[in-house]
mmCIF file of C-alpha atoms and ligand atoms in Angstrom:
data_model
loop_
_atom_site.group_PDB
_atom_site.id
_atom_site.type_symbol
_atom_site.label_atom_id
_atom_site.label_comp_id
_atom_site.label_asym_id
_atom_site.label_seq_id
_atom_site.Cartn_x
_atom_site.Cartn_y
_atom_site.Cartn_z
ATOM 1 C CA MET A 1 -28.530 -10.097 32.724
ATOM 2 C CA LYS A 2 -27.316 -13.252 31.000
ATOM 3 C CA GLY A 3 -23.730 -14.452 31.335
ATOM 4 C CA ARG A 4 -21.253 -12.456 29.281
ATOM 5 C CA PHE A 5 -17.867 -13.443 27.981
ATOM 6 C CA ILE A 6 -15.151 -10.781 28.259
ATOM 7 C CA THR A 7 -11.582 -11.297 27.101
ATOM 8 C CA LEU A 8 -8.423 -9.305 27.764
ATOM 9 C CA GLU A 9 -5.700 -9.190 25.133
ATOM 10 C CA GLY A 10 -2.451 -7.391 24.529
ATOM 11 C CA SER A 11 1.035 -7.850 23.199
ATOM 12 C CA GLU A 12 4.234 -8.149 25.180
ATOM 13 C CA GLY A 13 4.512 -5.799 28.178
ATOM 14 C CA ALA A 14 1.046 -4.298 27.663
ATOM 15 C CA GLY A 15 0.151 -4.797 31.336
ATOM 16 C CA LYS A 16 -2.531 -7.513 31.344
ATOM 17 C CA SER A 17 -1.510 -8.909 34.722
ATOM 18 C CA SER A 18 -1.324 -5.386 36.148
ATOM 19 C CA ASN A 19 -4.922 -4.656 35.083
ATOM 20 C CA LEU A 20 -6.764 -7.939 35.441
ATOM 21 C CA LEU A 21 -7.627 -7.501 39.123
ATOM 22 C CA PHE A 22 -8.783 -3.926 38.471
ATOM 23 C CA ILE A 23 -11.237 -5.171 35.805
ATOM 24 C CA GLU A 24 -12.421 -8.034 37.996
ATOM 25 C CA GLN A 25 -13.067 -5.686 40.942
ATOM 26 C CA ARG A 26 -14.856 -3.144 38.724
ATOM 27 C CA LEU A 27 -17.235 -5.843 37.517
ATOM 28 C CA ARG A 28 -17.805 -7.260 40.997
ATOM 29 C CA ARG A 29 -18.626 -3.762 42.294
ATOM 30 C CA ALA A 30 -21.364 -3.644 39.652
ATOM 31 C CA GLY A 31 -22.857 -6.738 41.307
ATOM 32 C CA ILE A 32 -21.724 -9.183 38.658
ATOM 33 C CA ASP A 33 -21.125 -12.814 39.538
ATOM 34 C CA LEU A 34 -18.050 -13.742 37.540
ATOM 35 C CA ILE A 35 -15.210 -16.181 37.206
ATOM 36 C CA CYS A 36 -11.729 -15.146 36.198
ATOM 37 C CA THR A 37 -9.608 -17.503 34.132
ATOM 38 C CA ARG A 38 -6.795 -17.560 31.574
ATOM 39 C CA GLU A 39 -5.467 -19.108 28.385
ATOM 40 C CA PRO A 40 -3.597 -21.160 27.712
ATOM 41 C CA GLY A 41 -4.698 -22.834 30.912
ATOM 42 C CA GLY A 42 -7.728 -22.516 33.150
ATOM 43 C CA THR A 43 -8.081 -26.260 33.803
ATOM 44 C CA GLU A 44 -5.682 -28.848 35.214
ATOM 45 C CA LEU A 45 -5.065 -30.289 31.765
ATOM 46 C CA GLY A 46 -4.890 -26.816 30.200
ATOM 47 C CA GLU A 47 -2.286 -25.684 32.728
ATOM 48 C CA ALA A 48 -0.178 -28.758 31.875
ATOM 49 C CA ILE A 49 -0.433 -27.800 28.185
ATOM 50 C CA ARG A 50 0.509 -24.228 29.127
ATOM 51 C CA ASP A 51 3.692 -25.506 30.769
ATOM 52 C CA LEU A 52 4.627 -27.303 27.534
ATOM 53 C CA LEU A 53 3.908 -24.197 25.462
ATOM 54 C CA LEU A 54 5.866 -21.727 27.594
ATOM 55 C CA ASP A 55 8.848 -23.932 28.457
ATOM 56 C CA HIS A 56 11.821 -22.396 26.640
ATOM 57 C CA ARG A 57 13.440 -25.860 26.438
ATOM 58 C CA ASN A 58 10.758 -26.810 23.890
ATOM 59 C CA ALA A 59 12.482 -24.700 21.228
ATOM 60 C CA SER A 60 11.886 -27.387 18.556
ATOM 61 C CA MET A 61 8.084 -27.058 18.797
ATOM 62 C CA LEU A 62 6.564 -26.694 15.318
ATOM 63 C CA ASP A 63 4.245 -23.763 14.618
ATOM 64 C CA ASP A 64 1.349 -26.125 13.841
ATOM 65 C CA THR A 65 1.998 -28.054 17.065
ATOM 66 C CA GLU A 66 1.853 -24.781 18.978
ATOM 67 C CA LEU A 67 -1.435 -23.792 17.351
ATOM 68 C CA LEU A 68 -2.997 -27.211 17.936
ATOM 69 C CA LEU A 69 -1.923 -27.221 21.586
ATOM 70 C CA MET A 70 -3.553 -23.790 22.052
ATOM 71 C CA PHE A 71 -6.822 -25.148 20.697
ATOM 72 C CA ALA A 72 -6.516 -28.434 22.621
ATOM 73 C CA ALA A 73 -6.248 -26.449 25.863
ATOM 74 C CA ARG A 74 -9.114 -24.203 24.701
ATOM 75 C CA SER A 75 -11.416 -27.136 23.995
ATOM 76 C CA GLN A 76 -10.908 -28.456 27.512
ATOM 77 C CA HIS A 77 -11.299 -24.977 28.985
ATOM 78 C CA LEU A 78 -14.538 -24.306 27.152
ATOM 79 C CA HIS A 79 -16.234 -27.541 28.103
ATOM 80 C CA GLU A 80 -14.943 -27.816 31.659
ATOM 81 C CA LEU A 81 -15.232 -24.191 32.748
ATOM 82 C CA ILE A 82 -16.390 -21.457 30.356
ATOM 83 C CA LEU A 83 -19.553 -22.924 28.836
ATOM 84 C CA PRO A 84 -20.939 -24.264 32.152
ATOM 85 C CA ALA A 85 -20.340 -20.863 33.814
ATOM 86 C CA LEU A 86 -22.092 -18.977 31.013
ATOM 87 C CA ALA A 87 -24.959 -21.465 31.126
ATOM 88 C CA ARG A 88 -25.358 -20.771 34.868
ATOM 89 C CA GLY A 89 -25.583 -17.042 34.083
ATOM 90 C CA GLN A 90 -22.116 -16.209 35.397
ATOM 91 C CA TRP A 91 -19.820 -13.856 33.535
ATOM 92 C CA VAL A 92 -16.417 -15.046 32.408
ATOM 93 C CA LEU A 93 -13.355 -12.787 32.361
ATOM 94 C CA CYS A 94 -10.624 -14.541 30.414
ATOM 95 C CA ASP A 95 -6.988 -13.433 30.188
ATOM 96 C CA ARG A 96 -6.391 -14.115 26.446
ATOM 97 C CA PHE A 97 -8.510 -16.240 24.124
ATOM 98 C CA THR A 98 -8.671 -17.005 20.392
ATOM 99 C CA ASP A 99 -7.712 -13.486 19.299
ATOM 100 C CA ALA A 100 -4.288 -14.367 20.746
ATOM 101 C CA SER A 101 -4.100 -17.368 18.389
ATOM 102 C CA TYR A 102 -4.768 -15.076 15.420
ATOM 103 C CA ALA A 103 -2.202 -12.559 16.713
ATOM 104 C CA TYR A 104 0.612 -14.896 17.810
ATOM 105 C CA GLN A 105 0.220 -18.010 15.654
ATOM 106 C CA GLY A 106 -1.323 -16.096 12.716
ATOM 107 C CA GLY A 107 0.474 -12.737 12.772
ATOM 108 C CA GLY A 108 3.600 -13.804 14.660
ATOM 109 C CA ARG A 109 4.244 -17.270 13.202
ATOM 110 C CA GLY A 110 2.607 -16.705 9.825
ATOM 111 C CA ILE A 111 -0.045 -19.452 9.934
ATOM 112 C CA ALA A 112 -2.926 -18.609 7.570
ATOM 113 C CA PHE A 113 -5.881 -16.953 9.312
ATOM 114 C CA GLU A 114 -8.220 -19.271 7.364
ATOM 115 C CA ARG A 115 -6.619 -22.292 9.006
ATOM 116 C CA ILE A 116 -7.070 -20.747 12.462
ATOM 117 C CA ALA A 117 -10.673 -19.920 11.592
ATOM 118 C CA GLN A 118 -11.292 -23.606 10.839
ATOM 119 C CA LEU A 119 -10.078 -24.606 14.304
ATOM 120 C CA GLU A 120 -12.060 -21.779 15.883
ATOM 121 C CA GLN A 121 -15.233 -23.042 14.240
ATOM 122 C CA TRP A 122 -14.500 -26.650 15.168
ATOM 123 C CA VAL A 123 -13.654 -25.997 18.837
ATOM 124 C CA GLN A 124 -15.976 -23.085 19.632
ATOM 125 C CA GLY A 125 -18.911 -23.411 17.246
ATOM 126 C CA SER A 126 -20.618 -20.022 17.361
ATOM 127 C CA LEU A 127 -19.146 -18.889 20.720
ATOM 128 C CA ARG A 128 -17.243 -15.592 20.467
ATOM 129 C CA PRO A 129 -16.371 -13.058 23.205
ATOM 130 C CA ASP A 130 -19.034 -10.403 23.852
ATOM 131 C CA MET A 131 -16.305 -7.848 24.428
ATOM 132 C CA THR A 132 -12.542 -7.829 24.035
ATOM 133 C CA LEU A 133 -10.376 -5.273 25.818
ATOM 134 C CA LEU A 134 -7.158 -4.814 23.849
ATOM 135 C CA LEU A 135 -4.272 -3.236 25.748
ATOM 136 C CA ASP A 136 -2.276 -1.693 22.937
ATOM 137 C CA ILE A 137 1.297 -0.488 23.346
ATOM 138 C CA ALA A 138 4.172 0.386 21.014
ATOM 139 C CA VAL A 139 6.359 -2.707 20.648
ATOM 140 C CA GLU A 140 9.572 -1.077 21.884
ATOM 141 C CA GLN A 141 7.865 0.352 24.971
ATOM 142 C CA GLY A 142 6.226 -3.010 25.738
ATOM 143 C CA LEU A 143 9.488 -4.934 25.332
ATOM 144 C CA GLN A 144 11.245 -2.475 27.608
ATOM 145 C CA ARG A 145 8.620 -3.015 30.313
ATOM 146 C CA ALA A 146 8.607 -6.792 29.890
ATOM 147 C CA GLY A 147 12.420 -6.897 29.944
ATOM 148 C CA GLU A 148 12.358 -5.931 33.592
ATOM 149 C CA ARG A 149 10.766 -9.285 34.492
ATOM 150 C CA SER A 150 12.335 -12.653 35.410
ATOM 151 C CA GLU A 151 13.560 -15.361 33.010
ATOM 152 C CA PRO A 152 11.842 -15.084 29.602
ATOM 153 C CA ASP A 153 9.540 -17.918 28.460
ATOM 154 C CA ARG A 154 9.475 -19.433 24.944
ATOM 155 C CA PHE A 155 7.385 -16.558 23.523
ATOM 156 C CA GLU A 156 9.277 -13.822 25.322
ATOM 157 C CA ARG A 157 12.484 -15.010 23.618
ATOM 158 C CA GLU A 158 11.159 -13.934 20.205
ATOM 159 C CA GLN A 159 12.659 -10.917 18.426
ATOM 160 C CA GLY A 160 11.091 -7.491 17.782
ATOM 161 C CA GLY A 161 9.759 -8.388 14.303
ATOM 162 C CA PHE A 162 7.600 -11.127 15.792
ATOM 163 C CA PHE A 163 5.981 -8.698 18.243
ATOM 164 C CA HIS A 164 5.406 -6.097 15.509
ATOM 165 C CA ARG A 165 3.468 -8.714 13.530
ATOM 166 C CA VAL A 166 1.532 -9.708 16.681
ATOM 167 C CA ARG A 167 0.530 -6.102 17.340
ATOM 168 C CA GLN A 168 -0.477 -5.527 13.714
ATOM 169 C CA ALA A 169 -2.659 -8.643 13.726
ATOM 170 C CA TYR A 170 -4.409 -7.499 16.913
ATOM 171 C CA LEU A 171 -5.015 -4.016 15.505
ATOM 172 C CA GLN A 172 -6.224 -5.428 12.200
ATOM 173 C CA ARG A 173 -8.760 -7.589 14.003
ATOM 174 C CA ALA A 174 -9.815 -4.728 16.271
ATOM 175 C CA ASN A 175 -10.391 -2.434 13.313
ATOM 176 C CA ALA A 176 -12.387 -5.108 11.505
ATOM 177 C CA GLU A 177 -14.685 -5.612 14.508
ATOM 178 C CA PRO A 178 -14.981 -2.280 16.353
ATOM 179 C CA SER A 179 -18.205 -3.187 18.142
ATOM 180 C CA ARG A 180 -16.542 -6.040 20.031
ATOM 181 C CA TYR A 181 -13.043 -4.645 20.517
ATOM 182 C CA LYS A 182 -12.247 -1.763 22.869
ATOM 183 C CA ILE A 183 -8.735 -0.495 22.303
ATOM 184 C CA ILE A 184 -6.991 0.864 25.398
ATOM 185 C CA ASP A 185 -3.856 3.001 25.080
ATOM 186 C CA ALA A 186 -1.643 0.962 27.409
ATOM 187 C CA GLY A 187 1.407 3.163 26.873
ATOM 188 C CA GLN A 188 0.094 5.620 29.439
ATOM 189 C CA PRO A 189 0.770 5.486 33.211
ATOM 190 C CA LEU A 190 -1.189 2.775 35.034
ATOM 191 C CA GLU A 191 -3.685 5.193 36.574
ATOM 192 C CA GLN A 192 -4.676 6.533 33.156
ATOM 193 C CA VAL A 193 -4.892 3.041 31.672
ATOM 194 C CA GLN A 194 -7.306 2.123 34.449
ATOM 195 C CA GLN A 195 -9.366 5.267 33.857
ATOM 196 C CA GLN A 196 -9.798 4.176 30.236
ATOM 197 C CA LEU A 197 -10.745 0.670 31.339
ATOM 198 C CA ASP A 198 -13.257 2.063 33.812
ATOM 199 C CA HIS A 199 -14.795 4.254 31.102
ATOM 200 C CA GLN A 200 -15.159 1.353 28.657
ATOM 201 C CA LEU A 201 -16.607 -0.949 31.308
ATOM 202 C CA THR A 202 -19.106 1.677 32.471
ATOM 203 C CA GLN A 203 -20.265 2.201 28.894
ATOM 204 C CA ILE A 204 -20.655 -1.464 28.100
ATOM 205 C CA LEU A 205 -22.447 -2.225 31.382
ATOM 206 C CA ASP A 206 -24.945 0.571 30.610
ATOM 207 C CA THR A 207 -25.505 -0.785 27.117
ATOM 208 C CA TRP A 208 -25.934 -4.375 28.218
ATOM 209 C CA GLN A 209 -28.238 -3.452 31.092
ATOM 210 C CA LYS A 210 -30.610 -1.897 28.546
ATOM 211 C CA HIS A 211 -30.806 -5.150 26.548
HETATM 212 N N1 Z5A B 1 -0.536 -17.282 23.482
HETATM 213 C C1 Z5A B 1 -0.533 -17.597 22.141
HETATM 214 O O1 Z5A B 1 0.515 -17.545 21.501
HETATM 215 N N2 Z5A B 1 -1.687 -18.012 21.546
HETATM 216 C C2 Z5A B 1 -2.856 -18.131 22.215
HETATM 217 O O2 Z5A B 1 -3.874 -18.527 21.640
HETATM 218 C C3 Z5A B 1 -2.852 -17.773 23.622
HETATM 219 C C4 Z5A B 1 -1.678 -17.372 24.211
HETATM 220 C C5 Z5A B 1 -4.119 -17.894 24.394
HETATM 221 C C6 Z5A B 1 1.416 -16.524 27.623
HETATM 222 O O3 Z5A B 1 0.406 -15.594 27.794
HETATM 223 C C7 Z5A B 1 1.767 -16.616 26.163
HETATM 224 O O4 Z5A B 1 0.786 -17.359 25.453
HETATM 225 C C8 Z5A B 1 1.793 -15.265 25.501
HETATM 226 C C9 Z5A B 1 1.003 -15.429 24.216
HETATM 227 C C10 Z5A B 1 0.749 -16.884 24.112
HETATM 228 N N3 Z5A B 1 3.116 -14.946 25.218
HETATM 229 N N4 Z5A B 1 3.683 -13.873 25.262
HETATM 230 N N5 Z5A B 1 4.348 -13.023 25.287
HETATM 231 P P1 Z5A B 1 0.270 -14.733 29.095
HETATM 232 O O5 Z5A B 1 -0.873 -13.834 28.832
HETATM 233 O O6 Z5A B 1 0.198 -15.602 30.265
HETATM 234 O O7 Z5A B 1 1.681 -13.959 29.225
HETATM 235 P P2 Z5A B 1 2.102 -12.481 28.988
HETATM 236 O O8 Z5A B 1 1.836 -11.997 27.613
HETATM 237 O O9 Z5A B 1 3.518 -12.439 29.413
HETATM 238 O O10 Z5A B 1 1.124 -11.634 29.937
HETATM 239 P P3 Z5A B 1 1.357 -10.859 31.271
HETATM 240 O O11 Z5A B 1 2.080 -11.709 32.272
HETATM 241 O O12 Z5A B 1 0.043 -10.308 31.700
HETATM 242 O O13 Z5A B 1 2.325 -9.706 30.867
HETATM 243 P P4 Z5A B 1 2.081 -8.222 30.492
HETATM 244 O O14 Z5A B 1 0.939 -7.947 29.620
HETATM 245 O O15 Z5A B 1 3.398 -7.824 29.966
HETATM 246 O O16 Z5A B 1 1.715 -7.506 31.886
HETATM 247 P P5 Z5A B 1 2.435 -7.092 33.220
HETATM 248 O O17 Z5A B 1 3.308 -8.227 33.730
HETATM 249 O O18 Z5A B 1 1.357 -6.610 34.041
HETATM 250 O O19 Z5A B 1 3.340 -5.812 32.814
HETATM 251 C C11 Z5A B 1 4.676 -5.903 32.395
HETATM 252 C C12 Z5A B 1 5.545 -4.898 33.192
HETATM 253 O O20 Z5A B 1 5.125 -3.570 32.913
HETATM 254 C C13 Z5A B 1 5.453 -5.053 34.717
HETATM 255 O O21 Z5A B 1 6.703 -4.801 35.277
HETATM 256 C C14 Z5A B 1 4.466 -3.947 35.133
HETATM 257 O O22 Z5A B 1 4.702 -3.489 36.434
HETATM 258 C C15 Z5A B 1 4.757 -2.881 34.112
HETATM 259 N N6 Z5A B 1 3.585 -2.068 33.755
HETATM 260 C C16 Z5A B 1 2.340 -2.508 33.470
HETATM 261 N N7 Z5A B 1 1.521 -1.476 33.155
HETATM 262 C C17 Z5A B 1 2.293 -0.345 33.248
HETATM 263 C C18 Z5A B 1 2.021 1.038 33.020
HETATM 264 N N8 Z5A B 1 0.821 1.474 32.608
HETATM 265 N N9 Z5A B 1 3.038 1.905 33.180
HETATM 266 C C19 Z5A B 1 4.278 1.485 33.551
HETATM 267 N N10 Z5A B 1 4.588 0.184 33.776
HETATM 268 C C20 Z5A B 1 3.610 -0.718 33.618
#
């Protein structure tokens, strides 16, 4: 099979970190050679940009600056890591990608989707994820889970309305592209979330193996 590009998305408290290793191990058990990476970040330069983006002391950051930094990190990530891996036939499992820019900078901050689409085209050309797993959770439940963590970063300091808009943008995109997006009910206990993930991954591996 050729290299595939899988992304994991979700709003606050959805449990991405809790499920990433499970997904990685499920794919490796199927004999897949893959790399696991994240956005913003994934490269030395990208991780430095991530620090700028998450640092709560950068409260004066403009929305456009935030969006451009996301795509600056993504450009580096694509050319240094993702595209070479796919070209070698490896799979790439990425914790967040451009759907997060539509959800957070588009839905959350209110930047026009058309403007984000222009950057997407510029930075990625025709590259899009082959599959996106969306961990979906009610905003209040997600915030309650996330609240139990350590000091909040710049995004985690946002108010409920922001996260409602983020979730709506994710769901809107998922509904517009059901063949790429797999929505997982992340409000359930971890074991059941992972059963859903396993089911989706089994299905997609079967489908891809036939093509
Ligand atoms: N961002 C952006 O704005 N634009 C972009 O283009 C990109 C990113 C690429 C950092 O992302 C920020 O970057 C992010 C969006 C922005 N901001 N926010 N918020 P990140 O992905 O690195 O950060 P994160 O969203 O905080 O992800 P995370 O660390 O994976 O958190 P999580 O999804 O909330 O997952 P968790 O830490 O695994 O779970 C939270 C808690 O819930 C934890 O205590 C778990 O033990 C618990 N948990 C998890 N699952 C369950 C279940 N099923 N039952 C009960 N409890 C559970």
